[in-house]
């Protein structure tokens, strides 16, 4: 995590920090789960917002301006989330806005946040949310500090929770993807935005989704040579939904800006193509780009080698829903095969008192996230203050209409870039799929074909795929697709949302210290 540890601060009443024991070893284990500050009888916040990206900021500000007490928790030292990630102050960046679109809109939102009186709890790595049996309030459990592994456990109590936890990249493996120099497309952008560094000098950008254009244009603007942008899908899918396109003219403008940047830097765009192999000894030296058929199977004889020293690759985004699904929240299948939270018209999940906004409800960009966050903040204030008229007023209705237009475009975008079922054809049996446990595609295919594995969970039990440090966040979609090859849904993800009881790694002592008056699932 960039930056240095936050200075100690005086905790507000609903914030409970827990003492640390003298246990020696690799972790500094927390001691008994007792408040070191005010007692547990102190009143909770009205709202705890998890995630300080556009959705979380907008939700926190809206709720605070309507009279609620609000705490905003985020693992990063600064607000902005992944989209508005910006250099640490120590780097003294002269023009951080040069790496962003809509920087002025973000700084205006950040200014409102800073003036709102919301309690900002930076460096708080939330690992679970529970409900207190005694009074029905929520308890948000986090580890503080730049590194969650050695953090101090704390508990923040609130009457309602807004989840704005964003999304992570989806990776589909290929031969050579573990070589140094292969990074996520979003990861390359994060390196540039937060550290002002490039993953290489000659960088191929590949995968699928609109993020590729933004990444390529920003890398080229920063001085990198981008010999190709390789998009596995085409763009004709957008034309099938003209009404969705007409509702978001700003997206067309963004595409034009990125397209003109590629033309200016003479970067070719190769559609219906994919990187099917990476070559090199100690790091990336070249990639093979192959044409794909409509099912994403490589077309024989079309492979072409492109010299490069880095590859930035990503196949869309996966909503981060662990905190919600561990509480029993319902999910929905998105057009690109991921799972997002099922939300009502006012952004509430299927669990009463738990709202969500932004990428947790499906990937759609920062403007959609901000709109959903603001609408959720109004809805929470209406519920807690007993003012249902707030959700029927002109502001809420306008936000809902805007949200619906952008969500329609998001669905069109997801459908246009959905992975084809034949992508596993570019995976030889000796390709590592699970990097943590070094499980190959052949091992997973054997579990599916010979031992009857038909989903990622069964493949995990038989091969250890997904049992490593990332707990399947990197390899989960690929393992699920390979396992499904043995059934009728070849290459598609089985119909079950990912469920992980812990959102971040947690020392066992922190788990043992959980108080008895909590429940995982409200009831």
Coordinates of C-alpha atoms in Angstrom, one line a residue:
X1 CA 0.0 0.0 0.0
X2 CA 1.5 3.4 -1.0
X3 CA 2.2 6.0 1.7
X4 CA 3.2 5.7 5.3
X5 CA 1.1 4.7 8.3
X6 CA -1.4 7.2 9.4
X7 CA -0.7 9.2 12.6
X8 CA -2.7 8.0 15.6
X9 CA -6.0 9.9 15.9
X10 CA -8.6 10.4 18.6
X11 CA -11.3 7.8 17.9
X12 CA -14.9 9.0 17.7
X13 CA -17.4 7.4 20.1
X14 CA -18.7 4.6 17.9
X15 CA -15.2 3.6 16.9
X16 CA -13.7 0.8 19.1
X17 CA -10.0 0.0 18.9
X18 CA -8.7 -3.3 20.4
X19 CA -5.5 -3.7 22.3
X20 CA -2.6 -5.8 20.9
X21 CA -1.1 -8.7 22.9
X22 CA 2.6 -9.5 23.4
X23 CA 2.4 -12.6 21.4
X24 CA 5.6 -13.0 19.3
X25 CA 5.9 -14.3 15.8
X26 CA 5.2 -13.1 12.2
X27 CA 2.0 -11.4 13.2
X28 CA 1.3 -9.0 16.1
X29 CA -1.8 -10.8 17.4
X30 CA -4.6 -8.8 18.9
X31 CA -5.6 -9.5 22.4
X32 CA -9.1 -9.7 23.9
X33 CA -11.8 -8.1 21.8
X34 CA -12.5 -5.2 24.1
X35 CA -12.9 -1.5 23.4
X36 CA -9.8 0.4 24.5
X37 CA -11.7 3.7 24.1
X38 CA -15.4 4.4 25.0
X39 CA -17.6 1.5 26.0
X40 CA -19.7 -0.5 23.6
X41 CA -22.7 1.4 24.9
X42 CA -21.7 4.5 23.0
X43 CA -24.1 5.3 20.2
X44 CA -23.1 4.0 16.7
X45 CA -22.7 6.1 13.5
X46 CA -25.8 6.3 11.4
X47 CA -24.0 5.1 8.4
X48 CA -20.7 3.3 7.7
X49 CA -19.5 3.5 4.1
X50 CA -17.0 0.9 3.0
X51 CA -14.9 2.2 0.0
X52 CA -13.7 5.7 -0.8
X53 CA -14.1 5.7 -4.5
X54 CA -16.7 7.8 -6.4
X55 CA -19.6 5.7 -5.1
X56 CA -18.5 5.8 -1.5
X57 CA -17.6 9.5 -1.5
X58 CA -20.9 10.5 -3.1
X59 CA -22.9 8.3 -0.7
X60 CA -21.1 9.6 2.3
X61 CA -21.5 13.2 1.3
X62 CA -25.2 12.8 0.4
X63 CA -26.0 11.1 3.7
X64 CA -24.0 13.6 5.8
X65 CA -25.6 16.6 4.1
X66 CA -29.0 15.2 5.0
X67 CA -28.1 15.1 8.7
X68 CA -26.6 11.6 9.3
X69 CA -23.4 10.9 11.1
X70 CA -21.2 9.0 8.7
X71 CA -17.9 7.1 8.8
X72 CA -16.0 6.3 5.6
X73 CA -13.6 3.3 5.7
X74 CA -11.0 2.6 3.1
X75 CA -7.8 0.6 2.8
X76 CA -6.0 3.4 0.9
X77 CA -4.4 6.5 2.4
X78 CA -6.3 8.8 0.0
X79 CA -9.8 9.0 -1.3
X80 CA -10.6 8.4 -5.0
X81 CA -10.6 4.6 -5.3
X82 CA -9.0 2.8 -8.2
X83 CA -10.4 5.2 -10.9
X84 CA -9.1 8.4 -9.3
X85 CA -5.9 6.9 -7.8
X86 CA -3.4 9.6 -7.7
X87 CA 0.3 10.0 -6.7
X88 CA 1.3 10.1 -3.0
X89 CA 2.1 13.7 -1.8
X90 CA 5.7 12.7 -1.4
X91 CA 6.1 12.2 -5.2
X92 CA 5.2 15.9 -5.7
X93 CA 3.4 15.3 -9.0
X94 CA 3.1 18.6 -10.8
X95 CA 0.0 17.7 -12.8
X96 CA -1.9 14.7 -11.4
X97 CA -4.9 15.7 -13.5
X98 CA -3.0 14.8 -16.7
X99 CA -3.6 11.1 -15.9
X100 CA -7.4 11.4 -15.5
X101 CA -10.5 12.3 -17.3
X102 CA -13.0 14.4 -15.3
X103 CA -10.5 15.4 -12.7
X104 CA -12.3 18.6 -12.0
X105 CA -15.5 16.7 -11.2
X106 CA -13.6 14.5 -8.8
X107 CA -11.9 17.3 -7.0
X108 CA -15.3 19.1 -6.6
X109 CA -16.7 15.9 -5.0
X110 CA -13.6 15.5 -2.8
X111 CA -13.9 19.1 -1.7
X112 CA -17.5 18.6 -0.7
X113 CA -16.4 15.5 1.2
X114 CA -13.7 17.3 3.1
X115 CA -16.1 20.0 4.1
X116 CA -18.9 17.7 5.0
X117 CA -17.8 16.5 8.4
X118 CA -17.7 12.8 7.4
X119 CA -15.2 10.8 9.6
X120 CA -12.6 9.5 7.2
X121 CA -10.9 6.3 8.4
X122 CA -8.0 5.7 6.0
X123 CA -5.9 2.6 6.1
X124 CA -8.8 0.5 7.3
X125 CA -8.9 -2.9 5.7
X126 CA -12.4 -4.3 6.2
X127 CA -12.5 -8.0 6.5
X128 CA -16.1 -8.7 7.5
X129 CA -19.4 -7.1 8.5
X130 CA -21.6 -8.6 11.2
X131 CA -24.9 -7.7 12.9
X132 CA -25.0 -7.2 16.6
X133 CA -27.7 -9.4 18.1
X134 CA -28.3 -7.1 21.1
X135 CA -29.4 -4.0 19.2
X136 CA -29.5 -4.9 15.5
X137 CA -26.7 -2.5 14.5
X138 CA -23.9 -3.4 12.2
X139 CA -20.3 -4.0 13.2
X140 CA -17.7 -3.4 10.5
X141 CA -14.5 -5.2 11.4
X142 CA -11.2 -3.9 10.0
X143 CA -7.5 -4.1 10.4
X144 CA -5.7 -0.7 10.5
X145 CA -2.4 0.3 9.0
X146 CA -0.8 0.2 5.6
X147 CA -0.4 -3.6 5.8
X148 CA -3.5 -5.4 6.9
X149 CA -1.5 -8.4 7.9
X150 CA 0.1 -6.6 10.8
X151 CA -2.7 -4.2 11.5
X152 CA -4.6 -3.5 14.7
X153 CA -8.2 -4.9 14.8
X154 CA -10.9 -2.3 15.2
X155 CA -14.7 -2.4 15.1
X156 CA -16.9 0.5 13.8
X157 CA -20.6 0.3 14.6
X158 CA -23.4 1.7 12.5
X159 CA -27.1 1.6 12.0
X160 CA -26.7 1.1 8.3
X161 CA -24.0 0.1 5.9
X162 CA -23.2 1.2 2.3
X163 CA -20.9 -1.1 0.4
X164 CA -18.9 0.6 -2.3
X165 CA -16.1 -1.9 -2.6
X166 CA -15.5 -1.7 -6.4
X167 CA -14.2 -4.4 -8.6
X168 CA -11.1 -6.3 -9.5
X169 CA -9.7 -7.4 -12.8
X170 CA -10.7 -10.7 -14.5
X171 CA -7.7 -12.6 -15.8
X172 CA -7.9 -15.4 -18.4
X173 CA -4.5 -17.3 -18.4
X174 CA -2.3 -18.2 -21.4
X175 CA 1.1 -19.7 -21.9
X176 CA 3.7 -17.4 -20.4
X177 CA 1.4 -15.3 -18.3
X178 CA 3.5 -15.8 -15.2
X179 CA 6.6 -14.2 -16.7
X180 CA 7.8 -10.9 -15.1
X181 CA 6.6 -8.0 -17.2
X182 CA 3.0 -9.4 -17.5
X183 CA 0.7 -7.1 -15.5
X184 CA -3.0 -6.4 -15.3
X185 CA -4.2 -3.7 -17.5
X186 CA -5.7 -1.9 -14.5
X187 CA -2.4 -2.7 -12.6
X188 CA -0.4 -0.9 -15.3
X189 CA -2.7 2.1 -15.0
X190 CA -2.4 2.0 -11.2
X191 CA 1.4 2.0 -11.4
X192 CA 1.3 5.1 -13.5
X193 CA -1.3 7.0 -11.6
X194 CA 0.0 6.3 -8.1
X195 CA 3.7 5.7 -8.6
X196 CA 4.4 7.6 -11.9
X197 CA 6.2 4.5 -13.3
X198 CA 5.7 2.4 -16.3
X199 CA 5.9 -1.5 -16.4
X200 CA 8.1 -1.3 -19.5
X201 CA 9.1 0.8 -22.4
X202 CA 7.3 -1.1 -25.2
X203 CA 4.0 -2.3 -23.8
X204 CA 1.3 -4.4 -25.6
X205 CA -2.2 -3.8 -24.2
X206 CA -4.5 -6.8 -24.6
X207 CA -7.7 -8.5 -23.3
X208 CA -11.2 -7.2 -23.7
X209 CA -13.3 -4.2 -22.5
X210 CA -13.2 -0.4 -22.7
X211 CA -10.5 -0.2 -20.1
X212 CA -8.0 -1.2 -22.7
X213 CA -8.4 2.0 -24.7
X214 CA -8.0 4.2 -21.6
X215 CA -4.9 2.2 -20.4
X216 CA -3.2 2.4 -23.8
X217 CA -3.8 6.1 -24.3
X218 CA -2.5 6.9 -20.8
X219 CA 0.6 4.7 -21.2
X220 CA 1.3 6.3 -24.6
X221 CA 0.8 9.8 -23.2
X222 CA 3.3 9.0 -20.4
X223 CA 6.0 8.1 -23.0
X224 CA 5.6 4.3 -23.5
X225 CA 5.6 2.8 -27.0
X226 CA 2.4 0.8 -27.4
X227 CA 2.9 -1.4 -30.5
X228 CA -0.7 -2.7 -30.4
X229 CA -4.0 -2.8 -28.5
X230 CA -5.4 -6.3 -28.8
X231 CA -9.2 -6.6 -28.2
X232 CA -10.7 -10.1 -28.2
X233 CA -14.2 -8.8 -29.0
X234 CA -15.4 -6.4 -31.6
X235 CA -17.3 -3.2 -31.2
X236 CA -20.3 -4.0 -33.4
X237 CA -22.1 -5.3 -30.3
X238 CA -22.7 -1.7 -29.2
X239 CA -24.6 -1.0 -32.4
X240 CA -27.2 -3.6 -31.5
X241 CA -28.3 -1.4 -28.6
X242 CA -28.6 2.1 -30.1
X243 CA -30.9 3.4 -27.3
X244 CA -28.4 2.5 -24.7
X245 CA -25.7 4.4 -26.6
X246 CA -28.0 7.5 -27.1
X247 CA -28.5 7.7 -23.4
X248 CA -24.8 8.3 -22.6
X249 CA -23.3 10.8 -25.0
X250 CA -20.4 11.3 -22.7
X251 CA -19.3 7.7 -23.2
X252 CA -19.1 8.3 -27.0
X253 CA -17.0 11.4 -26.3
X254 CA -14.6 9.4 -24.1
X255 CA -14.3 6.8 -26.8
X256 CA -13.5 9.5 -29.3
X257 CA -10.8 11.0 -27.0
X258 CA -9.1 7.6 -26.6
X259 CA -9.4 6.7 -30.2
X260 CA -7.8 10.0 -31.3
X261 CA -5.0 9.4 -28.8
X262 CA -4.2 6.0 -30.4
X263 CA -4.2 7.6 -33.8
X264 CA -1.9 10.4 -32.6
X265 CA 0.6 7.8 -31.2
X266 CA 0.1 5.5 -34.3
X267 CA -1.1 2.6 -32.1
X268 CA -2.9 0.0 -34.1
X269 CA -6.1 -1.5 -32.7
X270 CA -6.5 -5.3 -33.5
X271 CA -10.1 -6.6 -32.8
X272 CA -11.2 -10.2 -32.7
X273 CA -7.6 -11.0 -31.6
X274 CA -5.9 -12.1 -28.4
X275 CA -2.5 -12.7 -26.9
X276 CA -2.2 -16.5 -26.9
X277 CA 1.4 -16.8 -25.7
X278 CA 4.1 -14.7 -24.1
X279 CA 7.8 -15.4 -24.9
X280 CA 10.9 -14.7 -22.9
X281 CA 13.5 -16.2 -20.5
X282 CA 13.7 -13.9 -17.5
X283 CA 11.0 -11.5 -18.5
X284 CA 8.7 -10.6 -21.4
X285 CA 10.5 -10.3 -24.8
X286 CA 7.6 -10.8 -27.2
X287 CA 3.9 -11.9 -27.5
X288 CA 2.0 -14.0 -30.0
X289 CA -1.2 -12.4 -31.2
X290 CA -3.8 -14.7 -32.9
X291 CA -7.0 -14.0 -34.6
X292 CA -10.1 -15.4 -32.9
X293 CA -13.3 -16.8 -34.3
X294 CA -16.7 -15.7 -32.9
X295 CA -16.3 -18.2 -30.0
X296 CA -12.9 -16.8 -29.1
X297 CA -11.1 -19.9 -30.4
X298 CA -7.7 -19.1 -32.0
X299 CA -7.8 -19.4 -35.8
X300 CA -4.9 -21.7 -36.9
X301 CA -2.1 -20.1 -38.8
X302 CA -2.9 -16.5 -37.7
X303 CA -0.3 -16.1 -34.9
X304 CA 2.0 -13.1 -35.2
X305 CA 4.8 -12.3 -32.9
X306 CA 5.2 -8.7 -31.6
X307 CA 8.3 -7.6 -29.8
X308 CA 7.7 -5.9 -26.4
X309 CA 9.1 -5.8 -22.9
X310 CA 5.7 -5.7 -21.0
X311 CA 2.2 -6.8 -21.5
X312 CA -0.8 -5.1 -19.8
X313 CA -3.8 -7.5 -20.0
X314 CA -7.3 -7.8 -18.5
X315 CA -10.6 -9.3 -19.6
X316 CA -13.0 -7.0 -17.8
X317 CA -13.8 -6.5 -14.2
X318 CA -15.4 -8.7 -11.5
X319 CA -17.5 -7.0 -8.8
X320 CA -16.1 -7.4 -5.3
X321 CA -19.1 -8.8 -3.4
X322 CA -17.5 -10.9 -0.6
X323 CA -18.7 -8.7 2.3
X324 CA -22.3 -8.8 0.9
X325 CA -22.5 -12.5 -0.1
X326 CA -21.1 -13.6 3.3
X327 CA -24.2 -11.9 4.8
X328 CA -26.6 -13.7 2.4
X329 CA -27.2 -10.9 -0.1
X330 CA -28.7 -12.0 -3.4
X331 CA -26.7 -11.7 -6.6
X332 CA -27.5 -11.5 -10.3
X333 CA -25.7 -12.8 -13.4
X334 CA -24.3 -10.0 -15.5
X335 CA -24.2 -10.1 -19.3
X336 CA -20.4 -10.8 -19.3
X337 CA -20.7 -13.8 -16.9
X338 CA -19.7 -12.2 -13.6
X339 CA -21.9 -11.9 -10.5
X340 CA -23.1 -8.5 -9.1
X341 CA -25.4 -7.7 -6.2
X342 CA -29.1 -7.7 -6.9
X343 CA -30.3 -4.2 -5.8
X344 CA -33.7 -2.5 -5.6
X345 CA -34.6 0.8 -7.1
X346 CA -33.0 2.6 -4.2
X347 CA -29.8 0.6 -4.1
X348 CA -30.7 -1.6 -1.2
X349 CA -29.6 -5.2 -1.2
X350 CA -31.8 -8.2 -0.3
X351 CA -30.6 -7.8 3.3
X352 CA -32.5 -4.9 5.0
X353 CA -30.2 -2.1 6.2
X354 CA -27.4 -2.9 3.7
X355 CA -27.1 -0.8 0.6
X356 CA -24.6 -1.0 -2.3
X357 CA -23.4 1.3 -5.0
X358 CA -20.9 1.4 -7.9
X359 CA -19.2 -1.7 -9.3
X360 CA -20.6 -4.0 -6.7
X361 CA -23.8 -3.8 -8.6
X362 CA -22.1 -4.3 -12.0
X363 CA -19.3 -2.5 -13.8
X364 CA -20.3 0.8 -15.4
X365 CA -17.8 3.5 -14.9
X366 CA -17.2 6.3 -12.4
X367 CA -20.2 8.5 -13.3
X368 CA -22.6 5.6 -12.7
X369 CA -20.9 4.8 -9.4
X370 CA -21.2 8.4 -8.3
X371 CA -24.9 8.5 -9.2
X372 CA -25.7 5.3 -7.4
X373 CA -23.7 6.4 -4.4
X374 CA -25.6 9.6 -4.1
X375 CA -29.0 7.9 -4.6
X376 CA -28.0 5.3 -1.9
X377 CA -27.0 8.1 0.5
X378 CA -30.4 9.7 0.1
X379 CA -32.2 6.4 0.6
X380 CA -30.4 5.7 3.8
X381 CA -31.2 9.1 5.2
X382 CA -34.8 8.7 4.2
X383 CA -35.0 5.4 6.1
X384 CA -33.1 6.4 9.2
X385 CA -34.8 9.8 9.6
X386 CA -38.2 8.5 8.7
X387 CA -38.6 10.9 5.7
X388 CA -39.7 8.7 2.8
X389 CA -40.5 11.9 0.8
X390 CA -36.7 12.3 0.2
X391 CA -36.8 9.3 -2.2
X392 CA -39.7 10.7 -4.1
X393 CA -38.3 14.2 -4.5
X394 CA -37.0 15.7 -7.8
X395 CA -33.3 15.0 -6.8
X396 CA -33.9 11.3 -6.2
X397 CA -36.0 10.9 -9.3
X398 CA -33.4 12.6 -11.5
X399 CA -30.6 10.4 -10.0
X400 CA -32.7 7.3 -10.6
X401 CA -33.3 8.2 -14.3
X402 CA -29.6 8.9 -14.8
X403 CA -28.7 5.7 -13.1
X404 CA -31.1 3.7 -15.3
X405 CA -29.6 5.2 -18.5
X406 CA -26.1 4.5 -17.5
X407 CA -26.9 1.0 -16.2
X408 CA -28.5 0.2 -19.6
X409 CA -25.3 1.2 -21.3
X410 CA -23.2 -0.8 -18.8
X411 CA -25.2 -3.9 -19.7
X412 CA -24.7 -3.3 -23.4
X413 CA -20.9 -2.9 -22.7
X414 CA -20.8 -6.1 -20.7
X415 CA -22.6 -8.0 -23.4
X416 CA -20.3 -6.6 -26.1
X417 CA -17.1 -7.8 -24.3
X418 CA -18.3 -11.0 -22.7
X419 CA -15.7 -13.8 -23.1
X420 CA -16.5 -16.3 -25.7
X421 CA -16.8 -20.0 -24.7
X422 CA -13.9 -21.1 -26.8
X423 CA -11.1 -19.2 -25.1
X424 CA -9.8 -22.3 -23.2
X425 CA -8.6 -23.6 -26.6
X426 CA -5.5 -21.4 -26.3
X427 CA -4.5 -23.2 -23.0
X428 CA -2.1 -26.1 -23.4
X429 CA -2.2 -28.6 -20.6
X430 CA 1.1 -27.5 -19.1
X431 CA 0.0 -23.9 -18.6
X432 CA -0.2 -22.8 -15.0
X433 CA -3.8 -21.7 -14.2
X434 CA -3.5 -21.3 -10.4
X435 CA -0.4 -19.4 -9.9
X436 CA -0.4 -19.6 -6.1
X437 CA -0.5 -23.5 -6.0
X438 CA 1.0 -24.1 -9.5
X439 CA -1.9 -26.1 -10.7
X440 CA -1.9 -26.6 -14.5
X441 CA -4.8 -26.6 -17.0
X442 CA -4.2 -30.3 -17.5
X443 CA -4.7 -31.1 -13.9
X444 CA -8.0 -29.2 -13.8
X445 CA -9.1 -30.9 -17.0
X446 CA -8.2 -34.3 -15.5
X447 CA -10.3 -33.4 -12.4
X448 CA -13.2 -32.5 -14.7
X449 CA -13.0 -35.3 -17.2
X450 CA -11.8 -38.1 -15.0
X451 CA -13.1 -37.3 -11.6
X452 CA -16.3 -35.5 -12.3
X453 CA -15.5 -31.9 -11.2
X454 CA -18.1 -29.6 -12.8
X455 CA -17.5 -26.4 -10.8
X456 CA -14.6 -24.4 -9.3
X457 CA -15.3 -25.6 -5.7
X458 CA -15.0 -29.3 -6.7
X459 CA -11.9 -28.6 -8.8
X460 CA -10.4 -26.8 -5.8
X461 CA -10.9 -29.8 -3.5
X462 CA -9.4 -32.2 -6.1
X463 CA -6.4 -30.0 -7.3
X464 CA -5.9 -27.3 -4.7
X465 CA -6.6 -24.7 -7.4
X466 CA -7.7 -21.5 -5.6
X467 CA -6.4 -22.5 -2.2
X468 CA -3.5 -20.1 -2.3
X469 CA -2.9 -16.6 -1.0
X470 CA -5.4 -14.9 -3.4
X471 CA -8.1 -17.5 -2.6
X472 CA -9.1 -17.9 -6.2
X473 CA -9.5 -14.2 -7.0
X474 CA -6.9 -14.5 -9.8
X475 CA -7.7 -18.0 -11.1
X476 CA -11.3 -18.5 -10.1
X477 CA -13.0 -17.7 -13.4
X478 CA -10.5 -19.8 -15.4
X479 CA -10.8 -22.8 -13.1
X480 CA -14.6 -22.6 -13.3
X481 CA -14.5 -22.5 -17.1
X482 CA -12.1 -25.4 -17.3
X483 CA -14.2 -27.4 -14.9
X484 CA -17.3 -26.7 -16.9
X485 CA -15.7 -28.2 -20.0
X486 CA -16.7 -31.6 -18.8
X487 CA -20.4 -30.6 -18.8
X488 CA -22.7 -28.9 -21.2
X489 CA -21.8 -25.3 -20.4
X490 CA -18.4 -25.3 -22.1
X491 CA -16.2 -22.3 -21.2
X492 CA -18.9 -20.5 -19.2
X493 CA -18.9 -19.8 -15.5
X494 CA -21.2 -22.1 -13.4
X495 CA -24.2 -20.4 -11.9
X496 CA -22.9 -19.7 -8.4
X497 CA -21.5 -16.5 -7.0
X498 CA -18.1 -16.5 -5.3
X499 CA -18.4 -16.6 -1.6
X500 CA -15.5 -16.0 0.7
X501 CA -16.0 -15.5 4.5
X502 CA -13.1 -13.1 4.8
X503 CA -12.5 -10.2 2.4
X504 CA -8.8 -9.8 3.3
X505 CA -6.3 -12.0 5.1
X506 CA -6.8 -11.9 8.9
X507 CA -4.7 -13.2 11.8
X508 CA -6.3 -16.1 13.6
X509 CA -6.2 -14.1 16.9
X510 CA -8.5 -11.5 15.3
X511 CA -11.0 -14.2 14.5
X512 CA -10.8 -15.7 17.9
X513 CA -11.5 -12.3 19.5
X514 CA -14.8 -11.8 17.8
X515 CA -17.5 -11.0 20.5
X516 CA -20.3 -13.6 21.0
X517 CA -23.1 -11.1 20.2
X518 CA -22.6 -11.1 16.4
X519 CA -24.2 -13.0 13.6
X520 CA -22.9 -13.5 10.1
X521 CA -26.4 -13.5 8.5
X522 CA -29.1 -11.2 9.8
X523 CA -32.2 -12.9 11.1

